[in-house]
Amino acid sequence: MSKSNGNRPARIGFYVCHCGHNISGTVDVAAVARYAQALPHVVVSREYKYMCSDPGQERIAQDIREHALNRIVVASCSPLLHEHTFRTAVEKGGLNPFFFQMVNIRENVSWVNESPEEATEKAMDLARAAVHRVAFHKALEPKRVPILPDVLVVGGGIAGIHAALTLANAGRKVVLVEREPTIGGHMAMFDKTFPTLDCAACILTPKMSQVKNHPNITLWTYSEVSKVEGYVGNYTITVRRKPRYISEKLCVGCMECIEACIYKEGKFPDEFNAGLSRRKPIYIPFPQATPQVVVIDPQTCIEFKTGKCKKSCLEKCDRDAIDFSQKEVVEEIRVGTVILATGYKTFDAGRLPHYGYGKYDNVYTSLEVERLVNASGPTGGELILRDGRRPKTVGIIHCVGSRDRNTNRWCSRTCCMYSLKLAHLLKEHTDAEVYNFYIDIRAAGKSYEEFYDKLLEENVHFIRGRVAEVTDWTARPSEEGKLVIRVEDTMIGVVRRIPVDMVVLAVGMEPQFDAQEVRRLFNISCSTEGFFLERHPKLAPVDTFTDGVFIAGACQGPKDIPDSVAQAGAAASQALVLIDSGSIELEPNTAYLVEEDCSGCKSCLTICPYHAISHDEARKKASINEALCKGCGTCTATCPSGAIRQNLFEDEEIYSEIRGLLTPMPAEAQGGESC
Amino acid sequence: MRYLYYPGCSAATTGKAYEKSLLAIFRALSLSMDELEDWNCCGATSYMAIDETKAFALAARNLALAEEQGRSSGSGHEIVAPCSACFLVLTKTNQYLRDYPEVRSRIVQALDAAGLTYHGTVTVRHPLDVIVNDIGLERIEKRVTRRLKGMKVACYYGCQMVRPFKTFDHAFYPTSMDRLVKALGADPVDWPLKTRCCGGTLTGTIPEAGLRLNRLLIKDAVKRKADMILTCCPLCQFNLECYQDQIAREYQEKIHCPILYFTQLIGMAFGLGDDELGMSLLFQPPTRFLGKQKGEAAHV
Amino acid sequence: MIFRHTDLTRTTKTVPRLIKFEEELDLGFGEEIAAKAYGQKLLSCIQCGTCSATCPLSHYMDFTPRRVIAMVREGFRDEALSTTTIWLCASCYSCTTQCPRNIHITDVMYTLKREAILRGRYPKRYPIPVLARNFFQGVFRTGRNSEARLIIKLYLQTNPLDALRQAVVGMKLFLMGRMSLRQDRIRKIDQLQALLNAVDSGNGKKGGAGK
């Protein structure tokens, strides 16, 4: 083994951790320590109950000073957990923190090996490899990059609104990008909110207008992010602003143009009313839409379809705000951090044909019912069904598209509570008999159980059982003209047929339809169900695996309003932590170019997944942006002339590690347990 | 201290020993107990099952009589009901008259028709409560002349004295009787079944269920090395004691455990005579201890 | 076997049919019983089963108390009134004391017993309601209950054979003086009867022993 620490020979300190019983329960740590002591260049070899504890770390620092150690190896848990801890300890002892190698003998050994002999032997092998490798480690200096103070928030639902306002109130400049013509998201569609029953619009619209009027917020609705470049602290974002054919600057939202449209009545499904009413091609989503600006839908506008409309809208507008020639505008902004709050979509109830959605008029989704009971909804808050009747009996079916391996396995978390809320509202509006069909009632939030209790006392029926079918097949005269719900009342233990006038399907929450595209755009991950993946489910719930990109609200998983708002606040404050630190330290495990060896073949350019390599035309050489490099090693392996190398993964480091691994174990060091 | 006394229907028959021993220890403690004049049946659980208002009315008559007698004779406003069922029915009636206006108006009306009034001033007490909380264990301990050393006792509280009203002890883990037993010098055994139901009238109506309830109570007490089970209700005592032969026959097993009233045990410790305590009225007098007590007494 | 199975040897041609149509239910029953049992709380049952688990007699019942509450709440009136549950309740109040929703379950059981008697929905020779009625009538006549008379009457009316099984204990009690056929009477029986009759007239019924 050669020594690479200048001319001084390597003096290695080796430490093996018990991790309580996590490691020592399987691995004979004393034997590993004895074994390492005998390895070349190892000056000190110790075992300790918890290396990560203060005394453990202090031991390393002290040994470096007392024994003039210049390399350290710790065999313990995963580097993900404590690499940083031990590097700091090494630095405290007066060494460059990268003169350190960590061996994972917990996740890779003790937790996955049942035989103590085999586990101990494997721990020794790994220790030997690390001891060989660490001698070649070089001193490295981590790079710092500055953080731009501006923030991009994607999505203008309650989470995005709250995150944007929090940052803006902290004095940061925020660009809020929303795909729809207005912000507000799903919450703007809701009637009342559980468990307090305060009206959703009453608590949401003030926040919407704050967004509109905040000097620190730039609000771009009807816009989408199309390109993301850069890295933490230095993102360049391209936003496509779709033409709404109305000048946002000029329009005051008087809506006279809508009045003047040649369509006398609405003809196209109104998205905001969940399709329960009809709008014109020129419309404003709802009275408190923000911005209060009209939009023309080119898909349905006669002028766009035929070019032969008399354009009465144009005549009517005395501010000349209507502009049929408006084009898409592409904007580019520079931000340091990004908060994704792109929300969710509701489960498509048509996927479960046995519940009759789309087949029977009086089967509704919960979102439709939110609009139906709302005073500004399609019926002005009167509960009139599609067939003109008022319901005397209503069945609310829980878990539609949730907790079902045939659709979605997860619990959508909000449906129990909104079903209870709708049950209350429906009873209040109609005095109907209301049945809830549930699998479990999940009312775990603050004051939620109390709300459930209240509903029970309101004599709402709670039938524990998953509905098998909703049908118009009647078995008795009393069922004529009704929809019959067939269910086992599992509490009583009998199958029941319950005829109702109205069925409400409590549809679950799913990832946005374009969650995968957004994931790729921002280079983050999704969990198996398709929601954005947080860095750690408990300890880093709003971080992602991409530094500087945070997630908030239901894009991360089903969530109700209080949780979305809390998460949005957390995401905003995590962004502030980065911004206020001014700069960020990058892991130095990046690729670098040995320029004289580079032939300028460009083969590395296309394979870099992070677009970190560009071609310097002047010098005909590759150029690596270390801030963008994630240290994946692809270019290093690809480069035909070996001009790209990587810190912490230098050839000699890897080769010596392999050599160490393949060096046969001296028999006397095995503790005599096996051979 | 003066109390009114509501014997209940079983005091004259199955619960004779209870009344005898209760009155004896009250005498020994120089406490006055004035029997409620012309009391009627409390109604028990059966009345409740037929007509609730009448059940309340029956109990209310007793409360009205007690209020009147207490005032005119100076016996106070506390009435002692030794039977747990009587205790519960009177307590429940008192409570429901206070808590539910619709009950109150119906009962006041009925009482009025019978020339009675009730203003809700009577407090219903169980003798165990009176002994432990009014007299106090210190005074009891001082009065003890024969400490019941070495005697292991399973204290059985049953249901209705402690539930649902919890007037003086815990609903499932009461300790009054255990502490009393300790004060008498005996050892209470730790017994998780001490408030488990004896079945009430089910021993007579559905013996398959009723007998089984009693069997498991007795078996477990014996398993815990109890020399006897101490009761505070004539129906509990009757159920636990009188069906032991039948249980032995039907389950083909030996089952044997003396069942005493807690008042009898106090009397024993007070050195009162077996006759005075109605020991001969028991199917299974605790002969071992009676003998030992006599022996010891002879030595004293 | 724990569950009540169909006797397959007897039902080769027909199988029992168990389905409930909503029109067969009495949807107001839950609220009616809740009101009569001093507990609107009955409606707030969360079906946790504490009542059944703490009940010392639930394992003799055809339906556990939890299921009976569910039936009452959902308007299964006839089914609830036909259970053995309501008759096996010994009024030990364990359920009432432990119920997490403070439902007065014992009172609910009493209320169901009364409803069942009112509607004649109990087996005629079932000893529990018979005992209750005899007790009720005896007290109306004399103001006191005679245990001996009550029990003898009960056995004669329900199960004369069983009376023999009990005779040994009975004789023993008589000999010891713990039982007597003597019927105590209160002095002012007129007052008591006036009181009970007043309850009936208050309810708009004619007086008597509560037939």
mmCIF file of C-alpha atoms in Angstrom, chain A residues 433 435 449 452-453 455-457 459-463 475-476 478-479 486 489-499, chain C residues 17-25 27 30-31 40-41 43-47 63 66-67 70-74 76 101:
data_model
loop_
_atom_site.group_PDB
_atom_site.id
_atom_site.type_symbol
_atom_site.label_atom_id
_atom_site.label_comp_id
_atom_site.label_asym_id
_atom_site.label_seq_id
_atom_site.Cartn_x
_atom_site.Cartn_y
_atom_site.Cartn_z
ATOM 1 C CA GLU A 433 -82.578 10.946 6.113
ATOM 2 C CA TYR A 435 -76.930 7.527 5.476
ATOM 3 C CA GLU A 449 -64.044 13.371 16.729
ATOM 4 C CA TYR A 452 -68.439 13.077 14.410
ATOM 5 C CA ASP A 453 -70.118 12.860 17.803
ATOM 6 C CA LEU A 455 -73.329 14.155 13.637
ATOM 7 C CA LEU A 456 -74.224 10.966 15.485
ATOM 8 C CA GLU A 457 -76.484 12.955 17.734
ATOM 9 C CA ASN A 459 -79.325 11.142 13.982
ATOM 10 C CA VAL A 460 -77.399 10.732 10.775
ATOM 11 C CA HIS A 461 -77.204 7.021 9.951
ATOM 12 C CA PHE A 462 -73.790 5.454 10.117
ATOM 13 C CA ILE A 463 -73.732 2.070 8.492
ATOM 14 C CA ALA A 475 -87.324 -5.412 -5.485
ATOM 15 C CA ARG A 476 -90.317 -3.806 -3.827
ATOM 16 C CA SER A 478 -91.303 1.061 -1.951
ATOM 17 C CA GLU A 479 -88.077 1.104 -3.934
ATOM 18 C CA ARG A 486 -76.974 -2.661 -1.241
ATOM 19 C CA ASP A 489 -74.661 -3.504 7.902
ATOM 20 C CA THR A 490 -71.696 -5.161 9.557
ATOM 21 C CA MET A 491 -72.592 -3.816 12.976
ATOM 22 C CA ILE A 492 -75.965 -5.506 13.002
ATOM 23 C CA GLY A 493 -74.894 -8.351 10.775
ATOM 24 C CA VAL A 494 -77.502 -8.197 8.037
ATOM 25 C CA VAL A 495 -77.542 -7.238 4.383
ATOM 26 C CA ARG A 496 -79.672 -4.169 3.775
ATOM 27 C CA ARG A 497 -81.270 -2.595 0.735
ATOM 28 C CA ILE A 498 -81.602 1.110 1.225
ATOM 29 C CA PRO A 499 -83.557 3.129 -1.348
ATOM 30 C CA ARG C 17 -83.352 -15.636 3.748
ATOM 31 C CA LEU C 18 -81.792 -12.744 5.606
ATOM 32 C CA ILE C 19 -82.079 -9.324 4.053
ATOM 33 C CA LYS C 20 -83.578 -6.161 5.422
ATOM 34 C CA PHE C 21 -85.654 -3.800 3.371
ATOM 35 C CA GLU C 22 -85.741 -0.248 4.549
ATOM 36 C CA GLU C 23 -89.565 -0.168 4.520
ATOM 37 C CA GLU C 24 -89.601 -2.831 7.234
ATOM 38 C CA LEU C 25 -87.786 -0.565 9.630
ATOM 39 C CA LEU C 27 -86.706 4.803 11.501
ATOM 40 C CA GLY C 30 -83.837 5.083 17.869
ATOM 41 C CA GLU C 31 -84.933 8.560 18.816
ATOM 42 C CA GLN C 40 -80.238 11.316 23.485
ATOM 43 C CA LYS C 41 -76.747 9.915 23.914
ATOM 44 C CA LEU C 43 -77.575 8.040 19.074
ATOM 45 C CA SER C 44 -73.924 8.832 19.644
ATOM 46 C CA CYS C 45 -72.947 5.154 19.948
ATOM 47 C CA ILE C 46 -69.689 4.441 18.137
ATOM 48 C CA GLN C 47 -70.090 0.663 18.269
ATOM 49 C CA PHE C 63 -77.173 -10.454 20.349
ATOM 50 C CA ARG C 66 -73.585 -3.381 21.100
ATOM 51 C CA ARG C 67 -75.598 -4.990 18.338
ATOM 52 C CA ALA C 70 -77.060 -0.653 16.593
ATOM 53 C CA MET C 71 -80.448 -2.231 15.885
ATOM 54 C CA VAL C 72 -82.264 0.358 17.956
ATOM 55 C CA ARG C 73 -80.378 3.180 16.306
ATOM 56 C CA GLU C 74 -81.109 1.872 12.834
ATOM 57 C CA PHE C 76 -84.696 -2.618 13.734
ATOM 58 C CA ARG C 101 -70.250 8.069 25.128
#
